[in-house]
Amino acid sequence: MSAERRHPSTPFRQATAGAVTILPIFFAVLPIGLLFGAVAAQKGLSPFEVALMSAIVFAGGSQFVAIDIWQDPVSIGVMTFSALLVNIRHILMGASFAPKLKRFGSGQKYAAAFFLVDETWAVAERHAMTQTITPAWYAGLVLPLYAAWISSTTTGSIIGAALGDPARYGLDFVFPAVFIFLVAGFWKGPKTGAVLAASTVTAVVTHSFVEGAWYIAAGALAGVATAAFTADTEDAAPCPPGAALESGDPQ
Amino acid sequence: MSIEPTTLFVILGMAAATYFTRIAGFVLVSHVHMGKRLETALQAVPPAVLMSVIAPTAFASGYAEAGATAITAVAAFRLPLLAVIAVGVGSLLVLRAVVG
């Protein structure tokens, strides 16, 4: 990652730096997109419908869930609510992310929000720990991934079922591996461990007892609540939270 | 260029719901005063969300996945992203061959 590099000066260089940062994820998303398109085609979606969904929904998790529960006739209400549920984590993500977009105009903020996906958001949050996020850097980060998602899912829907089962090649573990890598980047010591433990236990328990994507919201809330309860408040802290943050940071 | 009306409305509904979740946090945070506790809570959002997304795959889908998760986590503290992906996928394939 380019976290230790200083911010390049021109917008073009900032955009290039963003694109370089997203490169590994760019390549990781291609097989996932092909797979999504292939599965969607098997459910009867046309390449144009797949392209449209990828272009205006642009949320891999909820798209996979939608295709998974897709049936004929398809219910608009059920599908809309399911997308809401899977993506409810975006509310927490946006609340955490918005204060880091100080260099963005309000129109730019709402445009930036459209491109908020787990991968770009996590990378941008990591970037924001050491540097200011500029609109050019963010555009360089998100636009290649956006193009990769639309083109790979559309291609997948044209190629169809020829791809076979991705689990055979271990490709189902690509995104878990990306997320594990990103989680490690947020490690700040034992308190992070407590947050992760709370999220893990809550997500696993919720996942095994509740249908659908509630486990993500439940696990996220449990982790955030743990952080709030273990937070150093002004009078109770001999060492300020910022100090723990800096000493735990690899940079 | 074929699109069914129902499919179109499903896609539009999903898009609207998804964009709503993406801007809701932005709107929320601009109307709330940030105390120290809230700030700490928000800082925990990224790892908490990511951990929740992977937890069922990592810990509740089999020994191979759990083992690969542990190996990948160790690698994640030491290696760059592409290497971590390779370690994750590789260790999962090996473990699946061994423990099924």
Short mmCIF file of C-alpha atoms in Angstrom, two decimals:
data_model
loop_
_atom_site.label_atom_id
_atom_site.label_comp_id
_atom_site.label_asym_id
_atom_site.label_seq_id
_atom_site.Cartn_x
_atom_site.Cartn_y
_atom_site.Cartn_z
CA MET A 1 0.00 0.00 0.00
CA SER A 2 1.09 3.56 -0.64
CA ALA A 3 0.30 4.82 2.86
CA GLU A 4 3.83 6.00 3.61
CA ARG A 5 4.10 8.05 0.40
CA ARG A 6 3.45 11.79 0.53
CA HIS A 7 0.46 13.16 -1.33
CA PRO A 8 1.34 13.93 -4.97
CA SER A 9 0.57 17.52 -5.92
CA THR A 10 -1.37 17.57 -9.21
CA PRO A 11 -4.88 16.09 -9.59
CA PHE A 12 -3.58 13.79 -12.33
CA ARG A 13 -0.88 12.41 -10.04
CA GLN A 14 -3.40 12.03 -7.24
CA ALA A 15 -5.74 10.10 -9.57
CA THR A 16 -2.83 7.90 -10.67
CA ALA A 17 -1.92 7.21 -7.05
CA GLY A 18 -5.54 6.21 -6.39
CA ALA A 19 -5.55 3.90 -9.41
CA VAL A 20 -2.29 2.27 -8.32
CA THR A 21 -3.76 1.68 -4.87
CA ILE A 22 -6.85 -0.06 -6.27
CA LEU A 23 -4.92 -2.21 -8.80
CA PRO A 24 -4.81 -5.46 -6.77
CA ILE A 25 -8.53 -5.18 -5.99
CA PHE A 26 -9.20 -4.31 -9.65
CA PHE A 27 -7.77 -7.69 -10.67
CA ALA A 28 -9.46 -9.49 -7.78
CA VAL A 29 -12.89 -8.21 -8.84
CA LEU A 30 -12.68 -9.51 -12.44
CA PRO A 31 -13.27 -13.23 -11.71
CA ILE A 32 -15.98 -12.30 -9.18
CA GLY A 33 -17.72 -10.13 -11.82
CA LEU A 34 -17.51 -12.88 -14.44
CA LEU A 35 -19.00 -15.29 -11.95
CA PHE A 36 -21.82 -12.90 -11.06
CA GLY A 37 -22.70 -12.35 -14.72
CA ALA A 38 -22.69 -16.09 -15.41
CA VAL A 39 -25.00 -16.87 -12.49
CA ALA A 40 -27.31 -13.97 -13.41
CA ALA A 41 -27.53 -15.28 -16.99
CA GLN A 42 -28.53 -18.70 -15.68
CA LYS A 43 -31.40 -16.97 -13.80
CA GLY A 44 -32.58 -15.47 -17.09
CA LEU A 45 -31.18 -11.95 -16.97
CA SER A 46 -30.05 -10.48 -20.28
CA PRO A 47 -26.56 -8.93 -20.65
CA PHE A 48 -28.20 -5.50 -20.82
CA GLU A 49 -30.06 -6.10 -17.55
CA VAL A 50 -26.86 -7.30 -15.89
CA ALA A 51 -24.97 -4.22 -17.14
CA LEU A 52 -27.73 -1.90 -15.94
CA MET A 53 -27.81 -3.51 -12.49
CA SER A 54 -24.04 -3.29 -12.10
CA ALA A 55 -24.02 0.32 -13.29
CA ILE A 56 -26.75 1.73 -11.05
CA VAL A 57 -26.74 -0.61 -8.04
CA PHE A 58 -22.95 -1.20 -7.98
CA ALA A 59 -22.97 -3.28 -4.81
CA GLY A 60 -21.56 -6.78 -5.24
CA GLY A 61 -22.95 -8.24 -2.02
CA SER A 62 -26.55 -7.20 -2.61
CA GLN A 63 -26.35 -8.14 -6.30
CA PHE A 64 -25.24 -11.66 -5.38
CA VAL A 65 -28.03 -11.93 -2.81
CA ALA A 66 -30.57 -10.64 -5.36
CA ILE A 67 -29.55 -13.21 -7.96
CA ASP A 68 -29.51 -15.91 -5.28
CA ILE A 69 -33.16 -15.26 -4.31
CA TRP A 70 -34.28 -14.36 -7.85
CA GLN A 71 -37.37 -16.32 -8.94
CA ASP A 72 -40.10 -16.09 -11.53
CA PRO A 73 -42.21 -14.00 -10.99
CA VAL A 74 -39.83 -11.69 -9.17
CA SER A 75 -41.18 -9.39 -6.43
CA ILE A 76 -40.08 -5.76 -6.65
CA GLY A 77 -40.79 -5.17 -2.94
CA VAL A 78 -38.87 -8.22 -1.70
CA MET A 79 -35.87 -7.44 -3.90
CA THR A 80 -35.79 -3.78 -2.87
CA PHE A 81 -36.02 -4.63 0.83
CA SER A 82 -33.33 -7.28 0.50
CA ALA A 83 -30.98 -4.75 -1.11
CA LEU A 84 -31.72 -2.34 1.74
CA LEU A 85 -30.93 -5.02 4.30
CA VAL A 86 -27.69 -6.22 2.73
CA ASN A 87 -26.49 -2.63 2.32
CA ILE A 88 -27.59 -1.28 5.69
CA ARG A 89 -23.94 -1.34 6.74
CA HIS A 90 -23.39 1.54 4.30
CA ILE A 91 -25.13 3.85 6.79
CA LEU A 92 -22.42 3.19 9.38
CA MET A 93 -19.72 3.28 6.69
CA GLY A 94 -20.97 6.64 5.38
CA ALA A 95 -21.16 8.11 8.88
CA SER A 96 -17.54 7.11 9.45
CA PHE A 97 -16.42 8.23 5.99
CA ALA A 98 -18.19 11.60 5.56
CA PRO A 99 -15.98 13.56 8.01
CA LYS A 100 -12.91 12.46 6.03
CA LEU A 101 -14.12 14.16 2.84
CA LYS A 102 -13.26 17.71 3.93
CA ARG A 103 -11.84 18.53 0.50
CA PHE A 104 -15.10 17.60 -1.26
CA GLY A 105 -17.92 19.99 -2.21
CA SER A 106 -21.40 18.84 -1.22
CA GLY A 107 -22.21 17.71 -4.78
CA GLN A 108 -18.92 15.81 -4.88
CA LYS A 109 -19.80 14.18 -1.54
CA TYR A 110 -23.07 12.81 -2.89
CA ALA A 111 -21.29 11.59 -6.02
CA ALA A 112 -18.60 9.99 -3.83
CA ALA A 113 -21.32 8.24 -1.80
CA PHE A 114 -22.58 6.46 -4.92
CA PHE A 115 -19.20 4.73 -5.32
CA LEU A 116 -19.01 3.61 -1.69
CA VAL A 117 -18.35 -0.14 -1.75
CA ASP A 118 -16.62 -2.23 0.91
CA GLU A 119 -13.32 -2.38 -0.93
CA THR A 120 -12.91 1.28 -1.96
CA TRP A 121 -14.28 2.49 1.34
CA ALA A 122 -11.91 0.35 3.42
CA VAL A 123 -8.91 1.39 1.32
CA ALA A 124 -9.97 5.06 1.54
CA GLU A 125 -10.45 4.84 5.31
CA ARG A 126 -6.98 3.33 5.61
CA HIS A 127 -5.61 6.15 3.39
CA ALA A 128 -7.36 8.75 5.57
CA MET A 129 -5.43 7.55 8.64
CA THR A 130 -2.28 9.13 7.22
CA GLN A 131 -3.38 11.48 4.42
CA THR A 132 -6.22 13.72 3.29
CA ILE A 133 -8.55 12.23 0.68
CA THR A 134 -8.79 14.45 -2.41
CA PRO A 135 -11.56 14.18 -5.05
CA ALA A 136 -8.97 13.30 -7.74
CA TRP A 137 -7.42 10.51 -5.64
CA TYR A 138 -10.88 9.12 -4.87
CA ALA A 139 -11.91 9.23 -8.55
CA GLY A 140 -8.71 7.40 -9.48
CA LEU A 141 -9.56 4.83 -6.81
CA VAL A 142 -13.22 4.16 -7.61
CA LEU A 143 -13.63 4.64 -11.38
CA PRO A 144 -11.36 1.75 -12.49
CA LEU A 145 -13.20 -0.57 -10.10
CA TYR A 146 -16.57 0.69 -11.38
CA ALA A 147 -15.52 0.03 -14.99
CA ALA A 148 -14.12 -3.39 -14.03
CA TRP A 149 -17.35 -4.37 -12.27
CA ILE A 150 -19.64 -3.37 -15.15
CA SER A 151 -17.47 -4.91 -17.87
CA SER A 152 -16.69 -8.16 -16.03
CA THR A 153 -20.31 -8.82 -14.99
CA THR A 154 -21.57 -8.08 -18.52
CA THR A 155 -18.90 -10.30 -20.06
CA GLY A 156 -19.81 -13.03 -17.57
CA SER A 157 -23.47 -12.87 -18.58
CA ILE A 158 -22.48 -13.30 -22.24
CA ILE A 159 -20.07 -16.17 -21.60
CA GLY A 160 -22.67 -17.71 -19.33
CA ALA A 161 -22.14 -20.98 -17.57
CA ALA A 162 -18.86 -21.91 -19.27
CA LEU A 163 -16.95 -20.71 -16.19
CA GLY A 164 -17.99 -23.50 -13.86
CA ASP A 165 -17.84 -23.48 -10.09
CA PRO A 166 -15.38 -20.88 -8.71
CA ALA A 167 -15.02 -22.83 -5.45
CA ARG A 168 -13.10 -25.45 -7.45
CA TYR A 169 -10.28 -22.92 -7.84
CA GLY A 170 -10.63 -21.42 -4.36
CA LEU A 171 -11.84 -18.17 -5.93
CA ASP A 172 -14.66 -17.97 -3.40
CA PHE A 173 -11.96 -17.02 -0.90
CA VAL A 174 -10.62 -14.01 -2.85
CA PHE A 175 -12.85 -11.45 -1.14
CA PRO A 176 -12.60 -12.92 2.35
CA ALA A 177 -8.80 -12.67 1.91
CA VAL A 178 -9.08 -9.04 0.79
CA PHE A 179 -11.25 -8.24 3.81
CA ILE A 180 -8.90 -10.03 6.23
CA PHE A 181 -6.04 -7.95 4.82
CA LEU A 182 -8.04 -4.75 5.29
CA VAL A 183 -9.08 -5.68 8.85
CA ALA A 184 -5.41 -6.16 9.74
CA GLY A 185 -4.77 -2.59 8.57
CA PHE A 186 -7.17 -1.27 11.21
CA TRP A 187 -5.47 -3.11 14.07
CA LYS A 188 -4.69 -0.72 16.94
CA GLY A 189 -4.15 -3.18 19.81
CA PRO A 190 -6.26 -5.20 22.28
CA LYS A 191 -9.26 -2.87 21.99
CA THR A 192 -9.48 -3.67 18.27
CA GLY A 193 -9.35 -7.34 19.29
CA ALA A 194 -12.37 -6.83 21.56
CA VAL A 195 -14.28 -5.10 18.72
CA LEU A 196 -13.45 -7.91 16.26
CA ALA A 197 -14.39 -10.62 18.78
CA ALA A 198 -17.76 -8.99 19.47
CA SER A 199 -18.48 -8.60 15.74
CA THR A 200 -17.41 -12.17 14.96
CA VAL A 201 -19.47 -13.85 17.67
CA THR A 202 -22.56 -11.72 16.97
CA ALA A 203 -22.32 -12.17 13.19
CA VAL A 204 -21.85 -15.94 13.40
CA VAL A 205 -24.69 -16.41 15.91
CA THR A 206 -27.05 -14.11 13.97
CA HIS A 207 -26.12 -15.82 10.70
CA SER A 208 -27.06 -19.24 12.04
CA PHE A 209 -30.42 -18.18 13.51
CA VAL A 210 -31.71 -15.36 11.27
CA GLU A 211 -32.46 -15.61 7.53
CA GLY A 212 -30.92 -13.05 5.24
CA ALA A 213 -28.22 -10.46 5.71
CA TRP A 214 -29.07 -9.25 9.23
CA TYR A 215 -25.82 -10.76 10.52
CA ILE A 216 -23.78 -7.96 8.93
CA ALA A 217 -25.77 -5.19 10.62
CA ALA A 218 -25.90 -7.10 13.94
CA GLY A 219 -22.18 -7.87 13.96
CA ALA A 220 -21.26 -4.32 12.99
CA LEU A 221 -23.44 -2.85 15.73
CA ALA A 222 -21.97 -5.23 18.34
CA GLY A 223 -18.43 -4.19 17.38
CA VAL A 224 -19.26 -0.49 17.38
CA ALA A 225 -21.04 -0.78 20.75
CA THR A 226 -17.98 -2.55 22.18
CA ALA A 227 -15.79 0.31 20.96
CA ALA A 228 -18.12 2.87 22.51
CA PHE A 229 -18.18 1.06 25.88
CA THR A 230 -14.41 0.63 26.01
CA ALA A 231 -13.69 4.17 24.76
CA ASP A 232 -11.36 6.34 26.82
CA THR A 233 -13.34 9.34 27.98
CA GLU A 234 -11.66 12.63 28.90
CA ASP A 235 -11.47 12.12 32.69
CA ALA A 236 -10.83 8.38 32.77
CA ALA A 237 -7.84 8.27 30.44
CA PRO A 238 -4.25 8.54 31.70
CA CYS A 239 -3.14 8.10 28.09
CA PRO A 240 -5.23 9.77 25.37
CA PRO A 241 -6.85 7.57 22.70
CA GLY A 242 -4.76 9.27 20.02
CA ALA A 243 -1.54 7.94 21.58
CA ALA A 244 -2.72 4.35 21.45
CA LEU A 245 -3.75 4.94 17.88
CA GLU A 246 -0.33 6.19 16.82
CA SER A 247 1.75 3.57 18.62
CA GLY A 248 -0.36 0.78 17.14
CA ASP A 249 -0.08 2.11 13.60
CA PRO A 250 2.55 0.37 11.44
CA GLN A 251 3.64 3.71 10.00
CA MET B 1 -30.88 -5.05 -25.75
CA SER B 2 -33.73 -6.79 -23.98
CA ILE B 3 -35.17 -5.64 -20.69
CA GLU B 4 -38.34 -6.83 -18.98
CA PRO B 5 -40.42 -4.13 -17.27
CA THR B 6 -40.53 -6.03 -13.94
CA THR B 7 -36.79 -6.63 -14.02
CA LEU B 8 -36.26 -2.93 -14.76
CA PHE B 9 -38.31 -1.94 -11.70
CA VAL B 10 -36.49 -4.49 -9.51
CA ILE B 11 -33.16 -3.00 -10.59
CA LEU B 12 -34.41 0.57 -10.03
CA GLY B 13 -35.74 -0.42 -6.58
CA MET B 14 -32.44 -2.03 -5.63
CA ALA B 15 -30.54 1.02 -6.88
CA ALA B 16 -32.72 3.43 -4.90
CA ALA B 17 -32.44 1.34 -1.70
CA THR B 18 -28.68 1.02 -2.10
CA TYR B 19 -28.08 4.72 -2.76
CA PHE B 20 -30.29 5.57 0.22
CA THR B 21 -28.01 3.51 2.50
CA ARG B 22 -24.97 5.20 0.98
CA ILE B 23 -26.09 8.78 1.67
CA ALA B 24 -27.98 8.16 4.93
CA GLY B 25 -24.77 8.04 6.96
CA PHE B 26 -23.48 11.21 5.30
CA VAL B 27 -26.70 13.07 6.17
CA LEU B 28 -26.85 11.62 9.68
CA VAL B 29 -23.35 12.61 10.71
CA SER B 30 -23.70 16.21 9.55
CA HIS B 31 -26.57 16.72 12.02
CA VAL B 32 -24.96 15.08 15.04
CA HIS B 33 -22.33 16.61 17.32
CA MET B 34 -19.23 14.41 17.51
CA GLY B 35 -18.25 13.57 21.09
CA LYS B 36 -15.18 11.53 21.95
CA ARG B 37 -17.19 8.36 22.52
CA LEU B 38 -19.04 8.72 19.21
CA GLU B 39 -15.76 9.37 17.44
CA THR B 40 -14.22 6.21 18.92
CA ALA B 41 -17.35 4.26 17.95
CA LEU B 42 -17.17 5.53 14.36
CA GLN B 43 -13.48 4.63 14.14
CA ALA B 44 -14.47 1.06 14.96
CA VAL B 45 -16.99 0.90 12.09
CA PRO B 46 -14.56 -0.26 9.34
CA PRO B 47 -13.10 -3.29 11.13
CA ALA B 48 -16.47 -4.18 12.70
CA VAL B 49 -18.30 -4.18 9.34
CA LEU B 50 -15.56 -6.09 7.50
CA MET B 51 -15.26 -8.66 10.29
CA SER B 52 -19.03 -9.21 10.28
CA VAL B 53 -19.09 -9.71 6.51
CA ILE B 54 -16.44 -12.44 6.63
CA ALA B 55 -17.23 -14.06 10.00
CA PRO B 56 -19.74 -16.70 8.77
CA THR B 57 -17.47 -17.72 5.87
CA ALA B 58 -14.42 -17.69 8.09
CA PHE B 59 -15.68 -19.46 11.19
CA ALA B 60 -18.92 -21.26 10.39
CA SER B 61 -18.47 -22.92 7.00
CA GLY B 62 -15.88 -25.61 7.75
CA TYR B 63 -12.41 -26.48 9.05
CA ALA B 64 -10.74 -25.63 5.73
CA GLU B 65 -12.18 -22.10 5.72
CA ALA B 66 -11.35 -21.54 9.40
CA GLY B 67 -7.79 -22.74 8.87
CA ALA B 68 -7.34 -20.64 5.75
CA THR B 69 -8.68 -17.62 7.66
CA ALA B 70 -6.09 -18.09 10.41
CA ILE B 71 -3.24 -18.47 7.91
CA THR B 72 -4.46 -15.48 5.88
CA ALA B 73 -4.71 -13.35 9.02
CA VAL B 74 -1.07 -14.07 9.90
CA ALA B 75 -0.06 -13.20 6.33
CA ALA B 76 -2.17 -10.02 6.39
CA PHE B 77 0.11 -8.44 9.01
CA ARG B 78 3.25 -9.11 6.96
CA LEU B 79 2.58 -9.24 3.20
CA PRO B 80 1.11 -6.96 0.49
CA LEU B 81 -2.47 -7.49 -0.69
CA LEU B 82 -1.88 -9.68 -3.76
CA ALA B 83 0.40 -11.99 -1.78
CA VAL B 84 -2.22 -12.22 0.96
CA ILE B 85 -4.87 -13.20 -1.64
CA ALA B 86 -2.51 -15.86 -3.01
CA VAL B 87 -1.82 -17.22 0.49
CA GLY B 88 -5.56 -17.26 1.27
CA VAL B 89 -6.66 -19.02 -1.92
CA GLY B 90 -3.67 -21.39 -1.84
CA SER B 91 -4.08 -22.41 1.78
CA LEU B 92 -7.82 -22.95 1.27
CA LEU B 93 -7.21 -25.24 -1.72
CA VAL B 94 -4.60 -27.25 0.21
CA LEU B 95 -6.79 -27.50 3.32
CA ARG B 96 -9.84 -28.52 1.25
CA ALA B 97 -7.79 -31.29 -0.32
CA VAL B 98 -6.63 -32.43 3.13
CA VAL B 99 -9.72 -32.09 5.36
CA GLY B 100 -12.40 -32.00 2.67
#
